[in-house]
Structures are given as structure tokens and as C-alpha cells.
PDB file of C-alpha atoms in Angstrom:
ATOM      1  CA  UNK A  28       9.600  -8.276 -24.813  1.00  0.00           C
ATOM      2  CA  UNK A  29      12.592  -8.530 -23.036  1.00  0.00           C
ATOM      3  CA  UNK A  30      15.494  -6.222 -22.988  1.00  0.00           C
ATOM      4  CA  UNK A  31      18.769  -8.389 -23.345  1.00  0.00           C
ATOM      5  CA  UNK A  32      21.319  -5.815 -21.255  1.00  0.00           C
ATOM      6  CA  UNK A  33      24.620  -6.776 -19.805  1.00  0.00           C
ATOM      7  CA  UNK A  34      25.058  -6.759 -16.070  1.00  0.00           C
ATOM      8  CA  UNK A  35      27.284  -3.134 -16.645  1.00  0.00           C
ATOM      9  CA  UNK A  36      24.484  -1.442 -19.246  1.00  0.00           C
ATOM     10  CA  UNK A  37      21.534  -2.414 -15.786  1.00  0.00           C
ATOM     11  CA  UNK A  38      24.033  -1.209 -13.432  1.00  0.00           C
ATOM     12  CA  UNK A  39      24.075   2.110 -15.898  1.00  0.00           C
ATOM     13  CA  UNK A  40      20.930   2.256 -15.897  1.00  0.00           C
ATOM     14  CA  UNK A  41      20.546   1.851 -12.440  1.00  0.00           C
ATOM     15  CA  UNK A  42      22.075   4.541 -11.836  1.00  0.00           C
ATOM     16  CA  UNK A  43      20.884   6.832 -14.087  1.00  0.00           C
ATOM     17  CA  UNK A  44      17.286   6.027 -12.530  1.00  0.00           C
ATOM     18  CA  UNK A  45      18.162   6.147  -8.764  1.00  0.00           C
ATOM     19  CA  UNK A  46      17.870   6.794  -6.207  1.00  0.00           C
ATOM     20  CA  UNK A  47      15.932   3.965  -5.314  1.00  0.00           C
ATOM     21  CA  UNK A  48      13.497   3.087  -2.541  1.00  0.00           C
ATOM     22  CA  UNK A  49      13.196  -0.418  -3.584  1.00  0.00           C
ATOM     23  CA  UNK A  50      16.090  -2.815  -3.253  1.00  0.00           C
ATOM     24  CA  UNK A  51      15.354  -4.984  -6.645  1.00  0.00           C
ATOM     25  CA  UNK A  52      17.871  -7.865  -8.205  1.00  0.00           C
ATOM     26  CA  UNK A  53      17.964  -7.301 -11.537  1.00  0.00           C
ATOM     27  CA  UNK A  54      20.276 -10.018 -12.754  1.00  0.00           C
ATOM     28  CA  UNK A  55      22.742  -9.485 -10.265  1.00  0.00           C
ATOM     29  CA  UNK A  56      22.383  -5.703  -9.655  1.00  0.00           C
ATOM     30  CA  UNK A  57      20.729  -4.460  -6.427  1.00  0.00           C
ATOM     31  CA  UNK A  58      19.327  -1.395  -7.110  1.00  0.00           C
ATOM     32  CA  UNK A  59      19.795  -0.090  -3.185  1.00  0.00           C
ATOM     33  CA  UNK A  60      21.937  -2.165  -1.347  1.00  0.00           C
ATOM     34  CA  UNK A  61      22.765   0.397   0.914  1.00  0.00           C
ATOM     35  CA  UNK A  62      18.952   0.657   2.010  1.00  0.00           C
ATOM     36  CA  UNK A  63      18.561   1.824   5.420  1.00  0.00           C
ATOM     37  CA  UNK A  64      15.885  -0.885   6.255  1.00  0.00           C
ATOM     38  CA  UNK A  65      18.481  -3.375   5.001  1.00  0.00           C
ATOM     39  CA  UNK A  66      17.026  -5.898   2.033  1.00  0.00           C
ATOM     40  CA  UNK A  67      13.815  -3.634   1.547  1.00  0.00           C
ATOM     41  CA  UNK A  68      11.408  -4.703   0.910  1.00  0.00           C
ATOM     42  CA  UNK A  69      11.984  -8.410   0.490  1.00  0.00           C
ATOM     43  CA  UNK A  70      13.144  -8.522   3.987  1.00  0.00           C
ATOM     44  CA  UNK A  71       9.702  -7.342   4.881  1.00  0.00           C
ATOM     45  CA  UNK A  72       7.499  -9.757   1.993  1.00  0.00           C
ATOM     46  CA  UNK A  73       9.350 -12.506   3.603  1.00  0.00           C
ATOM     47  CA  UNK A  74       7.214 -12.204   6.598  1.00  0.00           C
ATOM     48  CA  UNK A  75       4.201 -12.094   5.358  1.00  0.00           C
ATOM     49  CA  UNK A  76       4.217 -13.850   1.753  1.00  0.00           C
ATOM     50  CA  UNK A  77       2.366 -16.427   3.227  1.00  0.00           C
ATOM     51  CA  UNK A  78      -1.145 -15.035   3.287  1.00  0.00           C
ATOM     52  CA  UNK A  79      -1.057 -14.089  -0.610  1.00  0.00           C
ATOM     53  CA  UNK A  80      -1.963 -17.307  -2.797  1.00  0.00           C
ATOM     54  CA  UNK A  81       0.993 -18.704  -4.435  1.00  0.00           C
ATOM     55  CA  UNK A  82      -0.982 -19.462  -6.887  1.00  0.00           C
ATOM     56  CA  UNK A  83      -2.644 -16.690  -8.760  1.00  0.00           C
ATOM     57  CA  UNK A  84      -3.729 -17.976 -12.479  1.00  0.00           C
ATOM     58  CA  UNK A  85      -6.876 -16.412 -13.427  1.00  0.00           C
ATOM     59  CA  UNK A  86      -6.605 -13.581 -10.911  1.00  0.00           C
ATOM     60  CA  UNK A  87      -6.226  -9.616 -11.789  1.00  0.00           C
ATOM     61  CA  UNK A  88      -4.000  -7.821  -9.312  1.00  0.00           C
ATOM     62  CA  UNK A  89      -3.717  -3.977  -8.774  1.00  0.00           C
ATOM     63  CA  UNK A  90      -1.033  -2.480  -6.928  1.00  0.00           C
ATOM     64  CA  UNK A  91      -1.463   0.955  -5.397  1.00  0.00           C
ATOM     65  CA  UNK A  92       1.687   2.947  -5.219  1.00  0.00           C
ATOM     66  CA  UNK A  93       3.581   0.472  -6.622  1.00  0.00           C
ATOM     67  CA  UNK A  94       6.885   2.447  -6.179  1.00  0.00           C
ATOM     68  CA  UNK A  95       9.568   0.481  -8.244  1.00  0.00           C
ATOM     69  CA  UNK A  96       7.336  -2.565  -8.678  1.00  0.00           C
ATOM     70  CA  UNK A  97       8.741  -5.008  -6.218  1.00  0.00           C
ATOM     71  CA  UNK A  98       5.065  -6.749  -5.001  1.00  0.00           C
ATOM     72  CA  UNK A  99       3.461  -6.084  -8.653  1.00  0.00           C
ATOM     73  CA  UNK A 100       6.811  -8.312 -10.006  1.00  0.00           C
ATOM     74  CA  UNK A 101       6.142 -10.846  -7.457  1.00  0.00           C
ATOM     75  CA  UNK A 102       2.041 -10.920  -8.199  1.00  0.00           C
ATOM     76  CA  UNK A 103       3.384 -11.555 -11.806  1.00  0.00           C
ATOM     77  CA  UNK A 104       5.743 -14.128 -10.484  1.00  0.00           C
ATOM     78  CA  UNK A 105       2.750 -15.803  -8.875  1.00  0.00           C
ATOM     79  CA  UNK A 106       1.132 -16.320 -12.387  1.00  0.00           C
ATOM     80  CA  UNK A 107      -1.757 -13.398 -12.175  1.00  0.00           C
ATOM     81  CA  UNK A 108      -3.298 -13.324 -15.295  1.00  0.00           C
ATOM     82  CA  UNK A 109      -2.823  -8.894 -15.526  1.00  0.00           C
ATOM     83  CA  UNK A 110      -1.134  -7.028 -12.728  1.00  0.00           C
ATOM     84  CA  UNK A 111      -1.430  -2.974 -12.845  1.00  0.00           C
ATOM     85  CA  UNK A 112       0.532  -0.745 -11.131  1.00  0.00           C
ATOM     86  CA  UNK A 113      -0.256   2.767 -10.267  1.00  0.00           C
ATOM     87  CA  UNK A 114       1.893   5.490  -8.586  1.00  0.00           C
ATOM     88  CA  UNK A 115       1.828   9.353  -8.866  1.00  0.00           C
ATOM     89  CA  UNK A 116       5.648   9.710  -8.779  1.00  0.00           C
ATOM     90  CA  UNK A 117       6.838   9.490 -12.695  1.00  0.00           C
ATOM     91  CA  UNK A 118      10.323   8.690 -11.420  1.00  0.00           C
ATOM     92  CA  UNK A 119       9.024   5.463  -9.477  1.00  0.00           C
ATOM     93  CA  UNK A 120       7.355   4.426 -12.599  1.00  0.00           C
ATOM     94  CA  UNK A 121      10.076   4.997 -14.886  1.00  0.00           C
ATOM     95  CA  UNK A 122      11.975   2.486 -12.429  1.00  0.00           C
ATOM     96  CA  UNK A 123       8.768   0.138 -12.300  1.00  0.00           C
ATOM     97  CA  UNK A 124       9.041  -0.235 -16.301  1.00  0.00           C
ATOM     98  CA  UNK A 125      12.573  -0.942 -16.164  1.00  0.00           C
ATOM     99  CA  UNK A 126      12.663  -3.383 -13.903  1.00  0.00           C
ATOM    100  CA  UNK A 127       9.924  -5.081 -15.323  1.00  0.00           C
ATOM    101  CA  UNK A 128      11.421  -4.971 -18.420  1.00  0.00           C
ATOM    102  CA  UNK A 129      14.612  -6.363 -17.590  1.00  0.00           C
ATOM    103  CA  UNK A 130      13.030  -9.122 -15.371  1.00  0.00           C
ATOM    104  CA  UNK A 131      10.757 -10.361 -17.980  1.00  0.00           C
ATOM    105  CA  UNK A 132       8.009  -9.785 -16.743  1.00  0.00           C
ATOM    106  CA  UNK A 133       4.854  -7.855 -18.315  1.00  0.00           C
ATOM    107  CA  UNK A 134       3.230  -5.998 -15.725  1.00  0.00           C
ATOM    108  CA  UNK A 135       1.310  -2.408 -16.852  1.00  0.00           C
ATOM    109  CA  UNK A 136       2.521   0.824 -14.968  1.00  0.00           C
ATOM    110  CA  UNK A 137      -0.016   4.031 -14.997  1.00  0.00           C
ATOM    111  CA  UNK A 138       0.351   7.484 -13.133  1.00  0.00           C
ATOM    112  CA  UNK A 139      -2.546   7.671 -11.142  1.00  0.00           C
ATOM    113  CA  UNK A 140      -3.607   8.978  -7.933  1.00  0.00           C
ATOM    114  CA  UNK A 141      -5.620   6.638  -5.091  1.00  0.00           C
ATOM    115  CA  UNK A 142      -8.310   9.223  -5.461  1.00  0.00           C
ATOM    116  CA  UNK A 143      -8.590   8.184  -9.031  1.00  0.00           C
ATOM    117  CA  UNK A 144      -9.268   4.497  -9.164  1.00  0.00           C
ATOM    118  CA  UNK A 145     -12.838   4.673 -10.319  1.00  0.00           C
ATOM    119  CA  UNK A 146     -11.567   6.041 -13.434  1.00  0.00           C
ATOM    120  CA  UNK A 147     -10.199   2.498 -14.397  1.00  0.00           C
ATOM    121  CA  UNK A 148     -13.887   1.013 -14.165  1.00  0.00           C
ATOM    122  CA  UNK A 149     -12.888  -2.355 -12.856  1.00  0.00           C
ATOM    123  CA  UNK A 150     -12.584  -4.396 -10.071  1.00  0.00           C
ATOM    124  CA  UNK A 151      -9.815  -6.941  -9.302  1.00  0.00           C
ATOM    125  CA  UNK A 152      -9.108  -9.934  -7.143  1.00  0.00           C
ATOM    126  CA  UNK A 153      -6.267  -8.659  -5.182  1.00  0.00           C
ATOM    127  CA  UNK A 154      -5.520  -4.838  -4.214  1.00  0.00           C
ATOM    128  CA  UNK A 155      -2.422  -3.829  -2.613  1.00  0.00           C
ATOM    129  CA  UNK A 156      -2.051  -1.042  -0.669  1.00  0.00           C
ATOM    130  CA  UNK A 157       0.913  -1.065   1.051  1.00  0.00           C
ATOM    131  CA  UNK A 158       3.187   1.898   2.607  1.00  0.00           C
ATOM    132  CA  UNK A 159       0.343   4.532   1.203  1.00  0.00           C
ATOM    133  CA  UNK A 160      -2.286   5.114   3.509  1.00  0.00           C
ATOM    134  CA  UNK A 161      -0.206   7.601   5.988  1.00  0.00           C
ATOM    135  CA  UNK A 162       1.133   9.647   2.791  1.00  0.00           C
ATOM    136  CA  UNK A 163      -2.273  10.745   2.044  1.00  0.00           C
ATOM    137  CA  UNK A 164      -4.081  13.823   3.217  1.00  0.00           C
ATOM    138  CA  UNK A 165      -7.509  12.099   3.095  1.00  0.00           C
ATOM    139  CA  UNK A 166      -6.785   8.407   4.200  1.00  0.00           C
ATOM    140  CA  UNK A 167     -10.100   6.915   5.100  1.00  0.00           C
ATOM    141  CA  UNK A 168     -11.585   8.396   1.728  1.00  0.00           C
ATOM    142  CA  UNK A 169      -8.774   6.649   0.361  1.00  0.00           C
ATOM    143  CA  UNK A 170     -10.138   3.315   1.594  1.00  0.00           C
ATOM    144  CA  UNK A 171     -13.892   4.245   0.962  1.00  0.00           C
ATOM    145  CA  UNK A 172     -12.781   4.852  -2.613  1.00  0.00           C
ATOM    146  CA  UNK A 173     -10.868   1.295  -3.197  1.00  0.00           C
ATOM    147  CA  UNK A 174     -13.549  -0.533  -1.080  1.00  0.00           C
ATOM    148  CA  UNK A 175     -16.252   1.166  -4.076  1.00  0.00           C
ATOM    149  CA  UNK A 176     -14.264   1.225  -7.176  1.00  0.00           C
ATOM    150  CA  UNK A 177     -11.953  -1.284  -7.260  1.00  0.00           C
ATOM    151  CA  UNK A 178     -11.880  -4.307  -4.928  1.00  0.00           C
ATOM    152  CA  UNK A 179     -13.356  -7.414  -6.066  1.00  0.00           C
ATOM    153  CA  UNK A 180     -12.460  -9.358  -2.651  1.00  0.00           C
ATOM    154  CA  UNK A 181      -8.710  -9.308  -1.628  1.00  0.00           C
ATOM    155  CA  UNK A 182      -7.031  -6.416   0.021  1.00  0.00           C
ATOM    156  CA  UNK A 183      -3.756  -6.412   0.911  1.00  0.00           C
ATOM    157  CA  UNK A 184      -2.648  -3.550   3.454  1.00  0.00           C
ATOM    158  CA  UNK A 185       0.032  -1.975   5.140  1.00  0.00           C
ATOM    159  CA  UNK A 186       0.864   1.105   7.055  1.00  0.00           C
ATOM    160  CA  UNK A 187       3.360   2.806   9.237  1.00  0.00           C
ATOM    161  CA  UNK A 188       1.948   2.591  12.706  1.00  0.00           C
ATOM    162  CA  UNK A 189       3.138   4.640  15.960  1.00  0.00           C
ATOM    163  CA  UNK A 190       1.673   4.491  19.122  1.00  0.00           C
ATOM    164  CA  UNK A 191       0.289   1.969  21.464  1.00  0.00           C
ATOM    165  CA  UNK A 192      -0.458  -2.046  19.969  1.00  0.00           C
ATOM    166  CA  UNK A 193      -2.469  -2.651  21.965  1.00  0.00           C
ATOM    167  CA  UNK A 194      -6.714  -2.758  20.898  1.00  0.00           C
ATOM    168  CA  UNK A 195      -9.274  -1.897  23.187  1.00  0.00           C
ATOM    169  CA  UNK A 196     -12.926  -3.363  23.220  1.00  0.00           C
ATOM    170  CA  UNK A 197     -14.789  -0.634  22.123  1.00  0.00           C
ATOM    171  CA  UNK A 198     -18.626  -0.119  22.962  1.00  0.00           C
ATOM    172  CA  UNK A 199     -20.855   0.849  19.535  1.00  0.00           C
ATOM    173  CA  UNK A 200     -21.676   4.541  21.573  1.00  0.00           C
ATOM    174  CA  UNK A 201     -20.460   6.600  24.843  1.00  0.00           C
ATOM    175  CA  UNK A 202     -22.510   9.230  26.119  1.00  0.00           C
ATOM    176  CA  UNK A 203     -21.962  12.778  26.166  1.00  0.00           C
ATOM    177  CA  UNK A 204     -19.766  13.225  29.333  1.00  0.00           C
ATOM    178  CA  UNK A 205     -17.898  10.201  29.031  1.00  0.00           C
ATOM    179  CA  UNK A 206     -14.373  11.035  27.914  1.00  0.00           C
ATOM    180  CA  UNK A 207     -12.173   8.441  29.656  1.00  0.00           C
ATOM    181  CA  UNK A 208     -11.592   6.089  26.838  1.00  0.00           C
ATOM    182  CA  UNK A 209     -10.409   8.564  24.455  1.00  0.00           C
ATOM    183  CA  UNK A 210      -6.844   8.196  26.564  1.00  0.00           C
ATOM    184  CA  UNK A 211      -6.829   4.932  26.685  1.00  0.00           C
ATOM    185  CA  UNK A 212      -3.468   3.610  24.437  1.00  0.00           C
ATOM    186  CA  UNK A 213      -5.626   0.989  22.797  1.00  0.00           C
ATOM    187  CA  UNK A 214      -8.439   3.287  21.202  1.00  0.00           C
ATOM    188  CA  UNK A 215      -8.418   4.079  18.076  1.00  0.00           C
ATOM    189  CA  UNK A 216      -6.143   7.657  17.842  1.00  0.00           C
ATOM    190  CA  UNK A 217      -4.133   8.949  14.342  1.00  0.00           C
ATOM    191  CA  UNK A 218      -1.361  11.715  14.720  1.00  0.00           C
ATOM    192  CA  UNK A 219      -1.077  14.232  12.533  1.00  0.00           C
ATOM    193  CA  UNK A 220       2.344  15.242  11.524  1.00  0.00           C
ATOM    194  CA  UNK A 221       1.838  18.841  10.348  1.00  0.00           C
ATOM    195  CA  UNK A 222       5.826  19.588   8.901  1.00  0.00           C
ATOM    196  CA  UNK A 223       7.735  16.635   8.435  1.00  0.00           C
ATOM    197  CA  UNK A 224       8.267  13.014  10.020  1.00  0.00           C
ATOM    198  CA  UNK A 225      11.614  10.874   9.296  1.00  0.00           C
ATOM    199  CA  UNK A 226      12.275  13.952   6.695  1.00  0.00           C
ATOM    200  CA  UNK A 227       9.508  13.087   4.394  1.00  0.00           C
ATOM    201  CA  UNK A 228       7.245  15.866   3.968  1.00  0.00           C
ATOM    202  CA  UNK A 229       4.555  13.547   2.810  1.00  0.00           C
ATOM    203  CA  UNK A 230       4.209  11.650   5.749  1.00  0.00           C
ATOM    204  CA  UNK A 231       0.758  13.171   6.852  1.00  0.00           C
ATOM    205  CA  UNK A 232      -0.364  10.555   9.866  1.00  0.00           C
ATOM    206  CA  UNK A 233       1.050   8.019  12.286  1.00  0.00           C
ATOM    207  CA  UNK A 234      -1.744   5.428  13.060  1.00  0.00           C
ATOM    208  CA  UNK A 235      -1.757   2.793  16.191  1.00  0.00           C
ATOM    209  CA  UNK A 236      -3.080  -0.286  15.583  1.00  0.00           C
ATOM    210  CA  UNK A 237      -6.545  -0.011  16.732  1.00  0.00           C
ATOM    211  CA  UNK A 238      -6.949   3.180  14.787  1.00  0.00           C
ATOM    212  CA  UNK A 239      -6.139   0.766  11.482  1.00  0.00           C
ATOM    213  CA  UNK A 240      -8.155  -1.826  12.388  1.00  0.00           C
ATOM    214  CA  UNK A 241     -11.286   0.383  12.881  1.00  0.00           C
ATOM    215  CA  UNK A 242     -10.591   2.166   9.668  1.00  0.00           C
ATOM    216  CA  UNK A 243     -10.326  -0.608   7.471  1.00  0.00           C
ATOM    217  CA  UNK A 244     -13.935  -2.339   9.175  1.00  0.00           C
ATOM    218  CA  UNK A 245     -15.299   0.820   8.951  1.00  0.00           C
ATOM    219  CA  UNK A 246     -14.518   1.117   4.956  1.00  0.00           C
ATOM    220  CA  UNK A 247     -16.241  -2.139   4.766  1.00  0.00           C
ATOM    221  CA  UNK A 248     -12.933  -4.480   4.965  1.00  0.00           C
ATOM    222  CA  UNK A 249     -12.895  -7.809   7.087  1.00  0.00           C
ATOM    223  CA  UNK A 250      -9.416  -8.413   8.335  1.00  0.00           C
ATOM    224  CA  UNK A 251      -8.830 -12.137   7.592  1.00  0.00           C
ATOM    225  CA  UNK A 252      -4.868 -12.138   8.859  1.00  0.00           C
ATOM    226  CA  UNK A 253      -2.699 -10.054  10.597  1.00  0.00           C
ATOM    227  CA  UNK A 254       0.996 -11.933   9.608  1.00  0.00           C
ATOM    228  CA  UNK A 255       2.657  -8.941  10.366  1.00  0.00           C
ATOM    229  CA  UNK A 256       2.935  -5.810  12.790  1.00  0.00           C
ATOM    230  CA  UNK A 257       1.897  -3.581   9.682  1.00  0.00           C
ATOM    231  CA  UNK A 258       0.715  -6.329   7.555  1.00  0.00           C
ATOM    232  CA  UNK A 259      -3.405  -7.144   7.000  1.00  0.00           C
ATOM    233  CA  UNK A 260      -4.969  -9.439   4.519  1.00  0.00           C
ATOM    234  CA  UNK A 261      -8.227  -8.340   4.286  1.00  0.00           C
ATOM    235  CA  UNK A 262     -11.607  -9.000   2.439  1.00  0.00           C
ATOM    236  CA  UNK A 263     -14.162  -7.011   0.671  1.00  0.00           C
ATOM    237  CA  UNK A 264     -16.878  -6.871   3.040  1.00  0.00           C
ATOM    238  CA  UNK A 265     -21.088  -5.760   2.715  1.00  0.00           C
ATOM    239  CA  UNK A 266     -21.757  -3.458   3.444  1.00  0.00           C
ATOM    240  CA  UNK A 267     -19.398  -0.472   2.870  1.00  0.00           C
ATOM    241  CA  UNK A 268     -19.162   2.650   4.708  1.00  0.00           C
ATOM    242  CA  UNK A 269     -21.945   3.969   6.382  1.00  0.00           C
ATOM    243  CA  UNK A 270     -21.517   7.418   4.507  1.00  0.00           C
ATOM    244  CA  UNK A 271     -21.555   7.963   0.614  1.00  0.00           C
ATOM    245  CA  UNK A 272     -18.263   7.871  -0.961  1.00  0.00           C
ATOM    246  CA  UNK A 273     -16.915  10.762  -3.844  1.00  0.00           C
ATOM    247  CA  UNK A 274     -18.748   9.365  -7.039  1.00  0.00           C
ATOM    248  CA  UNK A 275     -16.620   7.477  -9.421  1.00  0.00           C
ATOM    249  CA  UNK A 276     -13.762   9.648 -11.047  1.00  0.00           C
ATOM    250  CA  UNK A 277     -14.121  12.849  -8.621  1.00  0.00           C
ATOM    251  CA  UNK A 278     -12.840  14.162  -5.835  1.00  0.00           C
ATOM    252  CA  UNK A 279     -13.659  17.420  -4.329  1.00  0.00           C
TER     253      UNK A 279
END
């Protein structure tokens, strides 16, 4: 049910909760309208809100470090029949409920870990994974893990990406002694940040394009659209990776 709150008590609230990474309108508040990335991340979702189905009666959505909520709301706003978010950070979530809550909308919040989604023991229509991948210390188990457990068909994916755009043609195998392409800006190359990148301690790798690309066909994803730099609608592919993923529910 909805909580009836007066623009002042949100703003309170708003507050109290921040800060925020998400800039949200709840009924006339912006929860960060001082966001360094300007409107975040609605100025972003407008480039891309294309790909996703306006239309999503009869469709389960889950939403993978859902942060305050912002694409889980707009799933819900798209009619999706249940929409889950998960993040690890109980601050996020606490701000994820809230919003929810005062926008009307009834979307389900869990703390959970990506390494964890074959606990929930379902699969749904659309998975978003946005903003997550390069804040992970295991990324491409990550993707195994989401590609076995939990997605039905529809992935949607973004990342941070640094480094070259451009995408080299890549033969299936190089001998030995040939080295060459591994300097080439368009092959597939992630950089590890061992301290800290932008401040954020949690920023663990800086992907270029062609390193994302391979990744996500090589966790058994077919991109379907690229609408944005970062931005990749993909779908659930057959087969998955070509090496067994951690079995349901554990990670070593």
C-alpha cells in the first residue's frame, strides 16, 4: 500500500536516507539533483529505453544491483507482472523500498549477492545487469552464473568501459609464437584497477568494448542491440559456457 507523505515528510526522508546515487522524483523531490552525471540515470534510460518492451504484462523482471530502484520502478511502470530487486548494499535497499513505496509501486527488494542467484530457483524474462559487472572481483563467473540460474531469455547489460571502441575480427586460435594481436586496441583486453578508480574502491576492472562483447558470447549471451556505448540487449543463448559453472547456491 501506499504511503500518503507530504512533499516536506519525502524530502525528510530523503534526507535521512541519502546520499543518493540515483536521482529519483518522488512527487516532486529529486533525491540527487546535484548528481555529477547530471539527471542520473534517466538521462542515461532515455537513450536506450527503446530496446526494452513497453509492454511487459505477463513478464517477470529481475534487477541485479538495483541500487535505489530506478529501472526495477520503470519495469513496474511497464506493467511486469513481479519485478525483484537485489543489491548487497542495505542502504541502497532501504532507499529502493522507499521509493517504491512512495511511488506506488510494488516491486520486492532482497539483499543478495550476483554470486547468489541460484538460490532464488527461478528464471525470468528480463535480467538487468547494469553498472555491476566491473564492481565484481569475479565478473565472467558473474555472467556464467546469471546465464545458468536465472535468465529465461532477456538480458539487459551495462558496464563502464575504458579503452579502445573499436572490435577486431578475431580468429577462433593463434599459434604459439604469435603475439601481435594481443596489442591491437580492438582485442579483447580488461584492466585491473588494483587500489582505487574515480575513488571507488570497488571498481575492480575497466573493460573495452571488444573485451564485453566476447564475454557476454562467451557466457552464452547473443547481443541483439547495442543502443548505447555501454548499453546491450542481449538474449539467452545455447549453449552456455564452454566450462562448468559454480553449482547452484555456491561459490568457492
Amino acid at each position: 500500500m501506499t504511503t500518503v507523505l507530504s512533499r516536506e515528510e519525502i524530502r525528510r526522508r530523503v534526507d535521512a536516507l541519502g546520499p543518493w546515487f540515483h536521482n529519483l522524483d518522488l512527487r516532486g523531490v529529486s533525491t540527487a539533483p546535484s548528481h555529477f552525471l547530471g539527471d542520473y540515470p534517466r538521462v542515461k534510460w532515455r537513450r536506450f529505453a527503446g530496446v526494452v518492451p513497453d509492454d511487459l504484462q505477463g513478464k517477470t523482471v529481475l534487477d541485479i544491483g538495483c541500487n535505489a530502484g530506478f529501472y526495477a520502478m520503470e519495469m513496474k511502470r511497464r506493467g511486469a507482472d513481479r519485478v525483484l530487486g537485489l543489491d548487497t548494499d542495505d542502504e541502497y535497499l532501504a532507499q529502493a523500498r522507499f521509493a517504491a513505496d512512495v511511488s506506488g509501486l510494488e516491486v520486492e527488494f532482497r539483499k543478495m549477492s550476483t554470486y547468489d542467484v541460484g538460490q532464488l530457483g527461478e528464471k525470468f524474462d528480463l535480467v538487468i545487469f547494469m553498472g555491476v559487472l566491473y564492481h565484481l572481483r569475479h565478473p565472467l563467473l558473474a555472467l556464467d552464473l546469471i546465464h545458468e540460474h536465472v535468465a529465461r531469455d532477456l538480458l539487459l547489460f551495462q558496464s563502464m568501459l575504458r579503452g579502445s571502441s573499436e572490435v577486431d575480427t578475431i580468429e577462433r586460435d593463434y599459434d604459439f609464437w604469435t603475439t601481435s594481436h594481443f596489442d591491437s586496441p580492438g582485442y579483447p583486453k580488461m584492466h585491473f584497477i588494483e587500489h582505487k578508480y574515480a575513488d571507488d574502491p570497488t571498481n575492480w576492472w575497466a573493460p573495452n568494448r571488444a573485451c564485453v562483447e566476447a564475454m557476454l558470447r562467451s557466457a552464452g549471451f547473443a547481443i541483439a542491440a547495442h543502443p548505447e556505448e555501454e548499453v546491450y540487449l542481449c538474449r539467452r543463448a545455447r549453449p552456455g559456457a564452454a566450462m562448468p559453472v559454480v553449482p547452484r547456491g555456491a561459490v568457492r
